[in-house]
CSV table of C-alpha atoms in Angstrom, one decimal:
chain,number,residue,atom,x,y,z
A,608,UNK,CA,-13.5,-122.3,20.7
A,609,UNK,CA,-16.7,-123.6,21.5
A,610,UNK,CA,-19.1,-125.4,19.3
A,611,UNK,CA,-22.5,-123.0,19.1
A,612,UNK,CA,-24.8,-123.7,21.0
A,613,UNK,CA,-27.2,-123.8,18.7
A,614,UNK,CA,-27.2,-125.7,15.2
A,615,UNK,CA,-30.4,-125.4,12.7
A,616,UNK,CA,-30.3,-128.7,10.8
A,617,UNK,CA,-33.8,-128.5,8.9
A,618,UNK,CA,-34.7,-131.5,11.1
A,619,UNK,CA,-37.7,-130.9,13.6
A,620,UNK,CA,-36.4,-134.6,15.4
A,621,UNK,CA,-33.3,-132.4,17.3
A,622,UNK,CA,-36.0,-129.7,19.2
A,623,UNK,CA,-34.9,-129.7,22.6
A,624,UNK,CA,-37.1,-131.5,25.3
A,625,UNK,CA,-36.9,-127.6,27.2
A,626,UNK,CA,-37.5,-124.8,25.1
A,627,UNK,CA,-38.5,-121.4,25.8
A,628,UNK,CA,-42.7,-120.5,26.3
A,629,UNK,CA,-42.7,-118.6,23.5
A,630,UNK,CA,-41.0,-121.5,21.3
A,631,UNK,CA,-43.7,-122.6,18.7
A,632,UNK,CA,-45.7,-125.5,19.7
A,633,UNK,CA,-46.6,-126.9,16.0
A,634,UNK,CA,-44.2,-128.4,14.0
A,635,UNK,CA,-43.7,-126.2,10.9
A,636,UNK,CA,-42.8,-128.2,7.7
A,637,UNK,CA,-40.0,-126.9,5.8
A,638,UNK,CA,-37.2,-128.7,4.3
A,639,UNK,CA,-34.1,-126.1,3.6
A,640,UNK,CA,-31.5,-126.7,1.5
A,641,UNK,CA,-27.7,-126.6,2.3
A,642,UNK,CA,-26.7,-123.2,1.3
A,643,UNK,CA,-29.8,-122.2,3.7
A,644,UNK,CA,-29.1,-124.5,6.3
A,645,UNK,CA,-25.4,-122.7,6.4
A,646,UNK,CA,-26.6,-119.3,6.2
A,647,UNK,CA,-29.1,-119.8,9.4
A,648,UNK,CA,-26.2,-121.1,11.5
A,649,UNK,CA,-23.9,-118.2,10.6
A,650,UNK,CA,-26.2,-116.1,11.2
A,651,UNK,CA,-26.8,-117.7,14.8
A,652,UNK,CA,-23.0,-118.1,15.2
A,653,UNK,CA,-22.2,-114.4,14.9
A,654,UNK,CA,-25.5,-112.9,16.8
A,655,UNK,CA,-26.7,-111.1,13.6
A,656,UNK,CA,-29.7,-110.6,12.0
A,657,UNK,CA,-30.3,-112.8,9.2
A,658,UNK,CA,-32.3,-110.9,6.3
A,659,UNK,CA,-34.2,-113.6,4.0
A,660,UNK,CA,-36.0,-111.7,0.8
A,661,UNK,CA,-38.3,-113.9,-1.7
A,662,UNK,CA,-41.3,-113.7,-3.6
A,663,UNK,CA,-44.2,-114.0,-1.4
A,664,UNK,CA,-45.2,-117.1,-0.6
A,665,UNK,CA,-41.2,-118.8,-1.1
A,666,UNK,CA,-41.4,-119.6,2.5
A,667,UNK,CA,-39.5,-117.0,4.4
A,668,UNK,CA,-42.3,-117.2,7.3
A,669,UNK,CA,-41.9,-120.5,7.1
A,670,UNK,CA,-38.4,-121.3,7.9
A,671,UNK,CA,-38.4,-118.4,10.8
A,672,UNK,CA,-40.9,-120.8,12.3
A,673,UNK,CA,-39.3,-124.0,11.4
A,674,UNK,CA,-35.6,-122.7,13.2
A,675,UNK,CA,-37.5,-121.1,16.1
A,676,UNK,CA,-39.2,-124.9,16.2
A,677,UNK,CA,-36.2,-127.0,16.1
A,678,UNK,CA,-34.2,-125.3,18.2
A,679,UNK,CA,-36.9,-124.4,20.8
A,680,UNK,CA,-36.5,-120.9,20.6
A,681,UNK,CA,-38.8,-118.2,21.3
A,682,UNK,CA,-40.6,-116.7,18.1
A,683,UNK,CA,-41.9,-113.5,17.4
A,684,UNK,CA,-43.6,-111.7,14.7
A,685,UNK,CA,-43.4,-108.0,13.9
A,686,UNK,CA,-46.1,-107.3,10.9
A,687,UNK,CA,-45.1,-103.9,9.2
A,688,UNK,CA,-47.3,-101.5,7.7
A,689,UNK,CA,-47.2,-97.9,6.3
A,690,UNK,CA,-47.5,-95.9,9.5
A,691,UNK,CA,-45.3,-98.5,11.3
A,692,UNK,CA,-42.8,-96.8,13.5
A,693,UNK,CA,-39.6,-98.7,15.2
A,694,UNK,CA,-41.1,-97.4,18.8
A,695,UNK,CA,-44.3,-99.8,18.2
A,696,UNK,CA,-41.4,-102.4,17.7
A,697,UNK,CA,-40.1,-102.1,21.6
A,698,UNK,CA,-43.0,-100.8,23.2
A,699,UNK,CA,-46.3,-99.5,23.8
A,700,UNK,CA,-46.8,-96.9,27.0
A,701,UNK,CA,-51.2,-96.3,27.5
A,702,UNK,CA,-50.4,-92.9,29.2
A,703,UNK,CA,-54.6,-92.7,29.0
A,704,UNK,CA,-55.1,-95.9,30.9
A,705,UNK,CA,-52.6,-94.3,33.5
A,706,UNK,CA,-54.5,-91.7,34.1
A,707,UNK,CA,-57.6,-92.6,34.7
A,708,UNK,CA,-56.0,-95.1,37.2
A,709,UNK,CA,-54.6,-91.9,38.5
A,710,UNK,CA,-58.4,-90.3,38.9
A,711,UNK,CA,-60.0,-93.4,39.8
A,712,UNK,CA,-57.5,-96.0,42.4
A,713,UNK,CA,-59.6,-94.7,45.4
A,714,UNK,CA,-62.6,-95.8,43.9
A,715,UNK,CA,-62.1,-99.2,41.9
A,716,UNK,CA,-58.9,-100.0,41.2
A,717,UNK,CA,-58.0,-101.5,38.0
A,718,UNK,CA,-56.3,-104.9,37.7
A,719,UNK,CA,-53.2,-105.9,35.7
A,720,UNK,CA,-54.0,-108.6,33.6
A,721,UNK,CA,-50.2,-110.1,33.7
A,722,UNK,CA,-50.1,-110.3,37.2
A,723,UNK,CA,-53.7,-110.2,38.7
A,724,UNK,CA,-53.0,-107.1,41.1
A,725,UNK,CA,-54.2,-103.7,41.3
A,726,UNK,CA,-52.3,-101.6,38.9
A,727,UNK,CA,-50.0,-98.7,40.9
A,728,UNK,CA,-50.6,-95.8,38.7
A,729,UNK,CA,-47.0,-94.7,40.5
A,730,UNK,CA,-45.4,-97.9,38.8
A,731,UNK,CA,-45.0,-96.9,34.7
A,732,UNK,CA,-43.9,-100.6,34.1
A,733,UNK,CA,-47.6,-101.7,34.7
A,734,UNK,CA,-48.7,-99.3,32.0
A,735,UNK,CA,-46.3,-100.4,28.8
A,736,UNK,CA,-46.5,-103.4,26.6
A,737,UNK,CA,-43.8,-105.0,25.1
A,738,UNK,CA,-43.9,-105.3,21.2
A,739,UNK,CA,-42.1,-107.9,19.3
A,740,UNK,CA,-38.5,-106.2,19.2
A,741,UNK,CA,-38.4,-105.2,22.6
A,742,UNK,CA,-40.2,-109.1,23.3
A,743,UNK,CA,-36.9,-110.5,21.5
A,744,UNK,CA,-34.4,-107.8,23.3
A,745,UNK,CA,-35.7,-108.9,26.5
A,746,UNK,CA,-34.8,-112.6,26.0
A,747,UNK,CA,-31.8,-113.2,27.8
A,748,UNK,CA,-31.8,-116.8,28.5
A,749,UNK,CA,-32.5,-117.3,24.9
A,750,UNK,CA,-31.6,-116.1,21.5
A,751,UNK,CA,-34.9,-115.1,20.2
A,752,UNK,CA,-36.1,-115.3,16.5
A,753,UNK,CA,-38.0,-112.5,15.4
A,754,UNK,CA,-39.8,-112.2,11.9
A,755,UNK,CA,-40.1,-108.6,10.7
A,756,UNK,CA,-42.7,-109.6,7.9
A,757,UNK,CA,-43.9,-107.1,5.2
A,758,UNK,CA,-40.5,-104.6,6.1
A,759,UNK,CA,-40.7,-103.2,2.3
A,760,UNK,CA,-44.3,-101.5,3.2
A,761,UNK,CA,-42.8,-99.3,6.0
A,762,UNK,CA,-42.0,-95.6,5.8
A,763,UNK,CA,-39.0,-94.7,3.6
A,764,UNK,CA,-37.2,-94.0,7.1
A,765,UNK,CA,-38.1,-97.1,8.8
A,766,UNK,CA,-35.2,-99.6,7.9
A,767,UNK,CA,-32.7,-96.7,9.1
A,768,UNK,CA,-34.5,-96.1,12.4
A,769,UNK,CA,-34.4,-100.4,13.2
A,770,UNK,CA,-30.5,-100.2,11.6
A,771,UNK,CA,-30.0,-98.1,14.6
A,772,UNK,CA,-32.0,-100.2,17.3
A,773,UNK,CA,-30.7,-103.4,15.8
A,774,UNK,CA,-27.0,-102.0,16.0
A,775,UNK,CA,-26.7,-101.6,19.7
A,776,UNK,CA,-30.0,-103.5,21.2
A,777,UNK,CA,-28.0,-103.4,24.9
A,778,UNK,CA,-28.8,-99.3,24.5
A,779,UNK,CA,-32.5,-99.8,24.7
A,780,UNK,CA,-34.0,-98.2,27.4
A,781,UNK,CA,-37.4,-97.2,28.9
């Protein structure tokens, strides 16, 4: 077998010289201890989520940002609240925006701000926005660490909806 690809040694000095745009670009301070240390490479070893609970302030932000550092990964946070809903997670589709493109591309057509061209009402991808999970789904040359922050505010059916994403993420489809 091979080694992993990726080891988390709670050292900033082994960040890659390449890493991914979306890789933090400040060095976050956290020092983890062994047990930690261990637990982050499992986790990255077998492809799974990793679940870190604490007090607030304990540093759970922190060391998402720290491994995502060191091992020049992208990073990407998903802030939870009441009304949250797993769909906001993967994407956002402005039907509204669509349309009026729809009523008004003879006119003055409306420009994409990712790619500087005209929008094409008859194109749905220039209409939906990527949200964090479907940001970290989409990275296929890296693993991607996402921080689901705040999860316990959510909707009592929320953590069963995201078992069910996070379960089969190759099934996600627009």
């Amino acid at each position: 077998m091979n080694p992993p690809k990726y080891i988390f040694h709670s050292n900033p000095k082994h960040r890659p010289k390449t890493c991914h745009p979306d890789s933090p670009t400040e060095l976050e301070p956290y020092i983890a201890d062994s047990e930690l240390i261990e637990a982050v490479n499992l986790a990255i070893f077998l492809q799974r989520p990793l679940l870190i609970e604490g007090e607030s302030g304990c540093g759970k932000t922190r060391l998402a940002v720290a491994v995502a550092y060191e091992l020049g990964l992208p990073f990407y946070r998903w802030d939870i609240r009441s009304t949250t809903k797993v769909q906001e997670g993967l994407y956002e589709y402005d039907a509204i925006l669509r349309l009026h493109d729809v009523q008004t591309q003879n006119l003055t057509p409306s420009i994409n701000p990712k790619t500087g061209q005209p929008r094409n009402p008859k194109e749905p991808n220039d209409y939906r926005e990527l949200g964090p999970l479907g940001k970290a789904f989409q990275s296929h040359d890296y693993p991607a660490v996402l921080l689901i922050d705040e999860i316990d505010k959510a909707d009592v059916d929320f953590p069963n909806d995201l078992l069910s994403i996070l379960d089969k993420p190759w099934k996600f489809f627009i």
